[in-house]
DNA sequence: TAGAACCTGGACAACGTTGTCAGATGCAAG
DNA sequence: CTTGCATCTGACAACGTTGTCCAGGTTCTA
């Protein structure tokens, strides 16, 4: 009985049996490397040969397998972006800005949402590293990034955005949360308020801490002693934000103005305030769409999400181009946009 | 002179010389395949050996190179999403929904913005195919997708979203643009309007055509003859939309209500109307944030972007799991949300 | 105690590409 | 016709991983 030749493995779905350079070479009657040269536009191929190869490529519908290319070359021409939630209107423009810079450098963008979960952040980042992305832009959820040390040592360019890295030294691009919050609260104080509420994110988040710090600084500058009941931290879901807002406003000695720590809180507070009989002064951190059309317009401390992303991505590619500057902390200014709600005098 | 041994090429940056399984194997004193088994949790390794390997992995900071793995296995566990603009609030939730489904299937998401440019769409899609993504979710910018035929034939799962594919047969998930627009316009008619303006996107975009068709259908159903001046198509940038709006409202015999064809147009029109002395009835396609807080609230025909994304991604993974249903067209219903602006009577 | 059955571990090839290098070809000059 | 040179072309190895398959060892049974 004839022996069957040992047939090497054949995984079920091998890209559906796509043509390879070898196939193209065979069809065009040339060598493998010549096909490679044509595909990559390298010099040293006669026009006639090139034409033959090109015909074979078109006939077979060949498309270079970048996985193999990556393996050989060691660069993937892709970068990873880990953020909190792509559905949050703050991150859309940021992501798009990163993408544009990547595109200008011929790189693709892989992104993932951490859902503000440190474990998920790490899982995502490491998955991206396993893909050998050339670089990472990370909006951190966790506060310990030592797990990234071997990756960075291995040459993965890394830039943090919106919040600094935890326990490692790395580039970071952020908005001036402290200054922005201080200015916003000072603005309320300048309009006569003394009892001002602060509703912010969980205090493990850097921006939340900084904004709270800005709030406290502004109050202290004005010689106001802050009372505990004026501050709500960590209430992120709409229900709890609403509750916190109502509590502050219905206290025996209620606040006369509220400062909100981020865009989601802002939306919820604005919604609650809209349902009240009398207007309450308000300033929010982060601009929101249509804020100018409400009655009164919503005064905000705006940050430029796109600029954050752009700056970070540019810094990333500078790293990839070989610049070896020391890690830097870049802080972008915020901008107070007065629209009415922040200029209301204290009620009563 | 001693001959230098032929030194094989060494690309400048070889992942910064990361450890490989070979290195781990050497350090642990085991064979290459044994390391592979440990890394992939395959059976057939004694606990003692496994421990030794694990130690070596930790000591060296080894991380499997997924590029090589992909090359060997033929599946990348990543899918591509091509949309128009990640910064558009409509696409954020859609993208996030696709990501979640991908995550549930252990896949990463690579996404790119076409900026509504057919060439750029094709460029992106083909780049993703070169990466050998397992599947593609495409919000098409162009109207000819025959360039995808070889890819689909080669096994790349493909689902189109929001707009159907051009000149090829493929799965598509969309909102009922026609029905939604018809309902929205009929709603205005029901409130007494006869002269109704339509401001929509460029007529090469499928949704724009469908919504215009819905507008015409509703008008025809009511026996209203539409005049050319009531329709504006292709004015997408705020300036031109504003111009179109003002023109319709200042005509000798002006429209008494306006229907907007997408979220960006809606925002602009709402802004223009807010600046007018008297309210003008309005219904927009796509919900927008804070629409409920404006005076009057903005009546919209809402579509569920997240549901679109989820449905498409699920369909994609069904394809990848081997289902070979015929290409299908899934249409999701829209929902009319009455908030006040659409219930205004005709002025005068 | 021998043999069978089972288990663990490792050598090897292959995935599709690109860098190196040497061979082949063509042309001009001697 | 030979030599030299420049230009094209292709054979080959290597990138890091995983599938196959066999060798060697252990345990259990007869």
PDB file of C-alpha atoms in Angstrom, chain A residues 9 11 13-19 61 63-68 70-78 84-87 89 92-93 95-96 99-100 103 106-115 120 123-124 126-132 147 150-151 153-156 267 270-271 274 288-295, chain B residues 9 11 13-19 61 63-68 70-78 84-87 89 92-93 95-96 99-100 103 106-115 120 123-124 126-132 147 150-151 153-156 267 270-271 274 288-295:
ATOM      1  CA  UNK A   9      -0.947  20.795   9.194  1.00  0.00           C
ATOM      2  CA  UNK A  11      -5.442  25.201   9.822  1.00  0.00           C
ATOM      3  CA  UNK A  13      -9.233  28.785   7.624  1.00  0.00           C
ATOM      4  CA  UNK A  14      -6.012  30.001   6.159  1.00  0.00           C
ATOM      5  CA  UNK A  15      -7.236  33.471   5.189  1.00  0.00           C
ATOM      6  CA  UNK A  16      -9.456  31.519   2.838  1.00  0.00           C
ATOM      7  CA  UNK A  17      -6.410  30.566   0.741  1.00  0.00           C
ATOM      8  CA  UNK A  18      -5.343  33.911  -0.442  1.00  0.00           C
ATOM      9  CA  UNK A  19      -2.709  34.181  -3.125  1.00  0.00           C
ATOM     10  CA  UNK A  61      -6.317  39.690  -6.535  1.00  0.00           C
ATOM     11  CA  UNK A  63      -2.859  41.734  -1.411  1.00  0.00           C
ATOM     12  CA  UNK A  64       0.296  41.767   0.638  1.00  0.00           C
ATOM     13  CA  UNK A  65      -0.020  40.103   4.021  1.00  0.00           C
ATOM     14  CA  UNK A  66       1.050  42.758   6.461  1.00  0.00           C
ATOM     15  CA  UNK A  67       1.246  40.276   9.307  1.00  0.00           C
ATOM     16  CA  UNK A  68       4.168  38.598   7.668  1.00  0.00           C
ATOM     17  CA  UNK A  70       5.377  43.087  10.350  1.00  0.00           C
ATOM     18  CA  UNK A  71       7.044  39.940  11.545  1.00  0.00           C
ATOM     19  CA  UNK A  72       9.920  40.499   9.217  1.00  0.00           C
ATOM     20  CA  UNK A  73      10.326  44.230   9.639  1.00  0.00           C
ATOM     21  CA  UNK A  74       9.595  44.659  13.296  1.00  0.00           C
ATOM     22  CA  UNK A  75       7.395  47.701  12.910  1.00  0.00           C
ATOM     23  CA  UNK A  76       3.652  47.466  12.684  1.00  0.00           C
ATOM     24  CA  UNK A  77       2.802  50.991  11.618  1.00  0.00           C
ATOM     25  CA  UNK A  78      -0.024  50.958  14.073  1.00  0.00           C
ATOM     26  CA  UNK A  84     -12.334  55.329  28.893  1.00  0.00           C
ATOM     27  CA  UNK A  85     -15.363  55.254  26.675  1.00  0.00           C
ATOM     28  CA  UNK A  86     -15.524  56.033  23.006  1.00  0.00           C
ATOM     29  CA  UNK A  87     -19.183  56.872  23.386  1.00  0.00           C
ATOM     30  CA  UNK A  89     -18.441  62.964  23.524  1.00  0.00           C
ATOM     31  CA  UNK A  92     -14.596  61.187  20.120  1.00  0.00           C
ATOM     32  CA  UNK A  93     -12.733  64.304  19.001  1.00  0.00           C
ATOM     33  CA  UNK A  95      -9.624  59.885  19.250  1.00  0.00           C
ATOM     34  CA  UNK A  96     -10.155  61.439  15.882  1.00  0.00           C
ATOM     35  CA  UNK A  99      -6.104  59.121  14.276  1.00  0.00           C
ATOM     36  CA  UNK A 100      -5.307  62.052  12.025  1.00  0.00           C
ATOM     37  CA  UNK A 103      -2.573  58.763   9.455  1.00  0.00           C
ATOM     38  CA  UNK A 106       1.173  56.217   7.842  1.00  0.00           C
ATOM     39  CA  UNK A 107      -0.052  54.384  10.902  1.00  0.00           C
ATOM     40  CA  UNK A 108      -3.368  52.831  11.774  1.00  0.00           C
ATOM     41  CA  UNK A 109      -5.127  53.262  15.064  1.00  0.00           C
ATOM     42  CA  UNK A 110      -6.354  50.439  17.255  1.00  0.00           C
ATOM     43  CA  UNK A 111      -8.492  51.608  20.087  1.00  0.00           C
ATOM     44  CA  UNK A 112     -10.145  50.206  23.097  1.00  0.00           C
ATOM     45  CA  UNK A 113     -12.316  51.395  25.950  1.00  0.00           C
ATOM     46  CA  UNK A 114     -11.251  50.622  29.473  1.00  0.00           C
ATOM     47  CA  UNK A 115     -14.654  51.503  30.937  1.00  0.00           C
ATOM     48  CA  UNK A 120      -9.443  46.139  31.767  1.00  0.00           C
ATOM     49  CA  UNK A 123      -5.591  43.812  29.695  1.00  0.00           C
ATOM     50  CA  UNK A 124      -6.107  46.105  26.725  1.00  0.00           C
ATOM     51  CA  UNK A 126      -0.985  44.294  27.049  1.00  0.00           C
ATOM     52  CA  UNK A 127      -3.075  42.954  24.203  1.00  0.00           C
ATOM     53  CA  UNK A 128      -1.931  45.939  22.166  1.00  0.00           C
ATOM     54  CA  UNK A 129       1.652  45.290  23.137  1.00  0.00           C
ATOM     55  CA  UNK A 130       1.306  41.675  22.064  1.00  0.00           C
ATOM     56  CA  UNK A 131       0.245  43.030  18.701  1.00  0.00           C
ATOM     57  CA  UNK A 132       3.455  44.973  18.819  1.00  0.00           C
ATOM     58  CA  UNK A 147       3.276  46.737  34.326  1.00  0.00           C
ATOM     59  CA  UNK A 150       9.139  46.061  30.314  1.00  0.00           C
ATOM     60  CA  UNK A 151       7.172  47.288  27.320  1.00  0.00           C
ATOM     61  CA  UNK A 153      12.079  49.290  27.955  1.00  0.00           C
ATOM     62  CA  UNK A 154      11.457  47.169  24.887  1.00  0.00           C
ATOM     63  CA  UNK A 155      10.831  50.299  22.891  1.00  0.00           C
ATOM     64  CA  UNK A 156       7.080  50.864  22.900  1.00  0.00           C
ATOM     65  CA  UNK A 267     -25.321  67.512  31.717  1.00  0.00           C
ATOM     66  CA  UNK A 270     -28.052  71.296  34.119  1.00  0.00           C
ATOM     67  CA  UNK A 271     -31.018  69.005  33.655  1.00  0.00           C
ATOM     68  CA  UNK A 274     -33.689  73.342  34.553  1.00  0.00           C
ATOM     69  CA  UNK A 288     -21.110  70.515  25.915  1.00  0.00           C
ATOM     70  CA  UNK A 289     -23.021  70.832  22.708  1.00  0.00           C
ATOM     71  CA  UNK A 290     -25.918  73.305  22.625  1.00  0.00           C
ATOM     72  CA  UNK A 291     -24.770  74.795  25.934  1.00  0.00           C
ATOM     73  CA  UNK A 292     -25.103  78.205  24.327  1.00  0.00           C
ATOM     74  CA  UNK A 293     -28.754  77.726  23.464  1.00  0.00           C
ATOM     75  CA  UNK A 294     -30.083  76.926  26.901  1.00  0.00           C
ATOM     76  CA  UNK A 295     -31.741  79.590  29.027  1.00  0.00           C
TER      77      UNK A 295
ATOM     78  CA  UNK B   9      20.478  41.542   8.216  1.00  0.00           C
ATOM     79  CA  UNK B  11      16.781  45.818  11.006  1.00  0.00           C
ATOM     80  CA  UNK B  13      14.733  48.374  15.602  1.00  0.00           C
ATOM     81  CA  UNK B  14      13.750  44.798  16.127  1.00  0.00           C
ATOM     82  CA  UNK B  15      11.044  45.438  18.723  1.00  0.00           C
ATOM     83  CA  UNK B  16      13.959  46.692  20.800  1.00  0.00           C
ATOM     84  CA  UNK B  17      15.224  43.102  21.104  1.00  0.00           C
ATOM     85  CA  UNK B  18      12.424  41.549  22.999  1.00  0.00           C
ATOM     86  CA  UNK B  19      12.831  38.097  24.426  1.00  0.00           C
ATOM     87  CA  UNK B  61       9.419  40.011  30.716  1.00  0.00           C
ATOM     88  CA  UNK B  63       5.240  38.713  25.897  1.00  0.00           C
ATOM     89  CA  UNK B  64       4.078  36.573  23.029  1.00  0.00           C
ATOM     90  CA  UNK B  65       4.416  38.187  19.642  1.00  0.00           C
ATOM     91  CA  UNK B  66       0.955  38.083  18.178  1.00  0.00           C
ATOM     92  CA  UNK B  67       2.212  39.030  14.744  1.00  0.00           C
ATOM     93  CA  UNK B  68       3.981  35.733  14.464  1.00  0.00           C
ATOM     94  CA  UNK B  70      -1.291  35.550  13.447  1.00  0.00           C
ATOM     95  CA  UNK B  71       0.980  34.555  10.635  1.00  0.00           C
ATOM     96  CA  UNK B  72       0.960  30.988  11.800  1.00  0.00           C
ATOM     97  CA  UNK B  73      -2.692  30.681  12.704  1.00  0.00           C
ATOM     98  CA  UNK B  74      -4.312  32.728  10.009  1.00  0.00           C
ATOM     99  CA  UNK B  75      -6.729  34.556  12.267  1.00  0.00           C
ATOM    100  CA  UNK B  76      -5.967  37.950  13.699  1.00  0.00           C
ATOM    101  CA  UNK B  77      -8.742  38.236  16.253  1.00  0.00           C
ATOM    102  CA  UNK B  78      -9.256  41.789  15.164  1.00  0.00           C
ATOM    103  CA  UNK B  84     -17.123  58.685   8.635  1.00  0.00           C
ATOM    104  CA  UNK B  85     -15.871  60.652  11.584  1.00  0.00           C
ATOM    105  CA  UNK B  86     -15.226  59.381  15.061  1.00  0.00           C
ATOM    106  CA  UNK B  87     -15.697  62.887  16.381  1.00  0.00           C
ATOM    107  CA  UNK B  89     -21.480  62.116  18.319  1.00  0.00           C
ATOM    108  CA  UNK B  92     -19.087  57.301  19.174  1.00  0.00           C
ATOM    109  CA  UNK B  93     -21.794  55.072  20.619  1.00  0.00           C
ATOM    110  CA  UNK B  95     -18.191  52.405  17.607  1.00  0.00           C
ATOM    111  CA  UNK B  96     -18.344  51.575  21.277  1.00  0.00           C
ATOM    112  CA  UNK B  99     -16.127  47.286  20.288  1.00  0.00           C
ATOM    113  CA  UNK B 100     -18.114  45.611  23.045  1.00  0.00           C
ATOM    114  CA  UNK B 103     -14.496  42.197  22.978  1.00  0.00           C
ATOM    115  CA  UNK B 106     -12.007  38.177  22.050  1.00  0.00           C
ATOM    116  CA  UNK B 107     -11.278  40.524  19.185  1.00  0.00           C
ATOM    117  CA  UNK B 108      -9.750  43.961  19.050  1.00  0.00           C
ATOM    118  CA  UNK B 109     -11.113  46.818  17.042  1.00  0.00           C
ATOM    119  CA  UNK B 110      -9.144  48.869  14.542  1.00  0.00           C
ATOM    120  CA  UNK B 111     -10.987  51.879  13.337  1.00  0.00           C
ATOM    121  CA  UNK B 112     -10.558  54.582  10.839  1.00  0.00           C
ATOM    122  CA  UNK B 113     -12.410  57.646   9.645  1.00  0.00           C
ATOM    123  CA  UNK B 114     -13.088  58.017   5.969  1.00  0.00           C
ATOM    124  CA  UNK B 115     -14.016  61.686   6.278  1.00  0.00           C
ATOM    125  CA  UNK B 120     -10.004  57.324   1.663  1.00  0.00           C
ATOM    126  CA  UNK B 123      -7.587  53.042   1.155  1.00  0.00           C
ATOM    127  CA  UNK B 124      -8.570  52.333   4.744  1.00  0.00           C
ATOM    128  CA  UNK B 126      -7.640  47.767   1.921  1.00  0.00           C
ATOM    129  CA  UNK B 127      -5.128  48.630   4.617  1.00  0.00           C
ATOM    130  CA  UNK B 128      -7.288  46.748   7.062  1.00  0.00           C
ATOM    131  CA  UNK B 129      -7.476  43.804   4.688  1.00  0.00           C
ATOM    132  CA  UNK B 130      -3.716  43.809   4.374  1.00  0.00           C
ATOM    133  CA  UNK B 131      -3.622  43.485   8.132  1.00  0.00           C
ATOM    134  CA  UNK B 132      -5.838  40.503   7.614  1.00  0.00           C
ATOM    135  CA  UNK B 147     -13.041  46.535  -4.875  1.00  0.00           C
ATOM    136  CA  UNK B 150     -11.720  39.600  -3.823  1.00  0.00           C
ATOM    137  CA  UNK B 151     -11.524  40.239  -0.096  1.00  0.00           C
ATOM    138  CA  UNK B 153     -14.211  35.919  -1.646  1.00  0.00           C
ATOM    139  CA  UNK B 154     -11.065  35.369   0.384  1.00  0.00           C
ATOM    140  CA  UNK B 155     -13.151  35.105   3.500  1.00  0.00           C
ATOM    141  CA  UNK B 156     -13.223  38.562   5.061  1.00  0.00           C
ATOM    142  CA  UNK B 267     -27.739  71.476  15.570  1.00  0.00           C
ATOM    143  CA  UNK B 270     -31.762  74.813  15.967  1.00  0.00           C
ATOM    144  CA  UNK B 271     -29.118  77.434  16.549  1.00  0.00           C
ATOM    145  CA  UNK B 274     -33.109  80.158  18.414  1.00  0.00           C
ATOM    146  CA  UNK B 288     -28.963  65.319  20.138  1.00  0.00           C
ATOM    147  CA  UNK B 289     -27.865  65.881  23.681  1.00  0.00           C
ATOM    148  CA  UNK B 290     -29.782  68.447  25.733  1.00  0.00           C
ATOM    149  CA  UNK B 291     -32.478  68.599  23.064  1.00  0.00           C
ATOM    150  CA  UNK B 292     -35.024  68.214  25.857  1.00  0.00           C
ATOM    151  CA  UNK B 293     -33.797  71.276  27.722  1.00  0.00           C
ATOM    152  CA  UNK B 294     -34.121  73.817  24.981  1.00  0.00           C
ATOM    153  CA  UNK B 295     -37.135  76.111  24.778  1.00  0.00           C
TER     154      UNK B 295
END
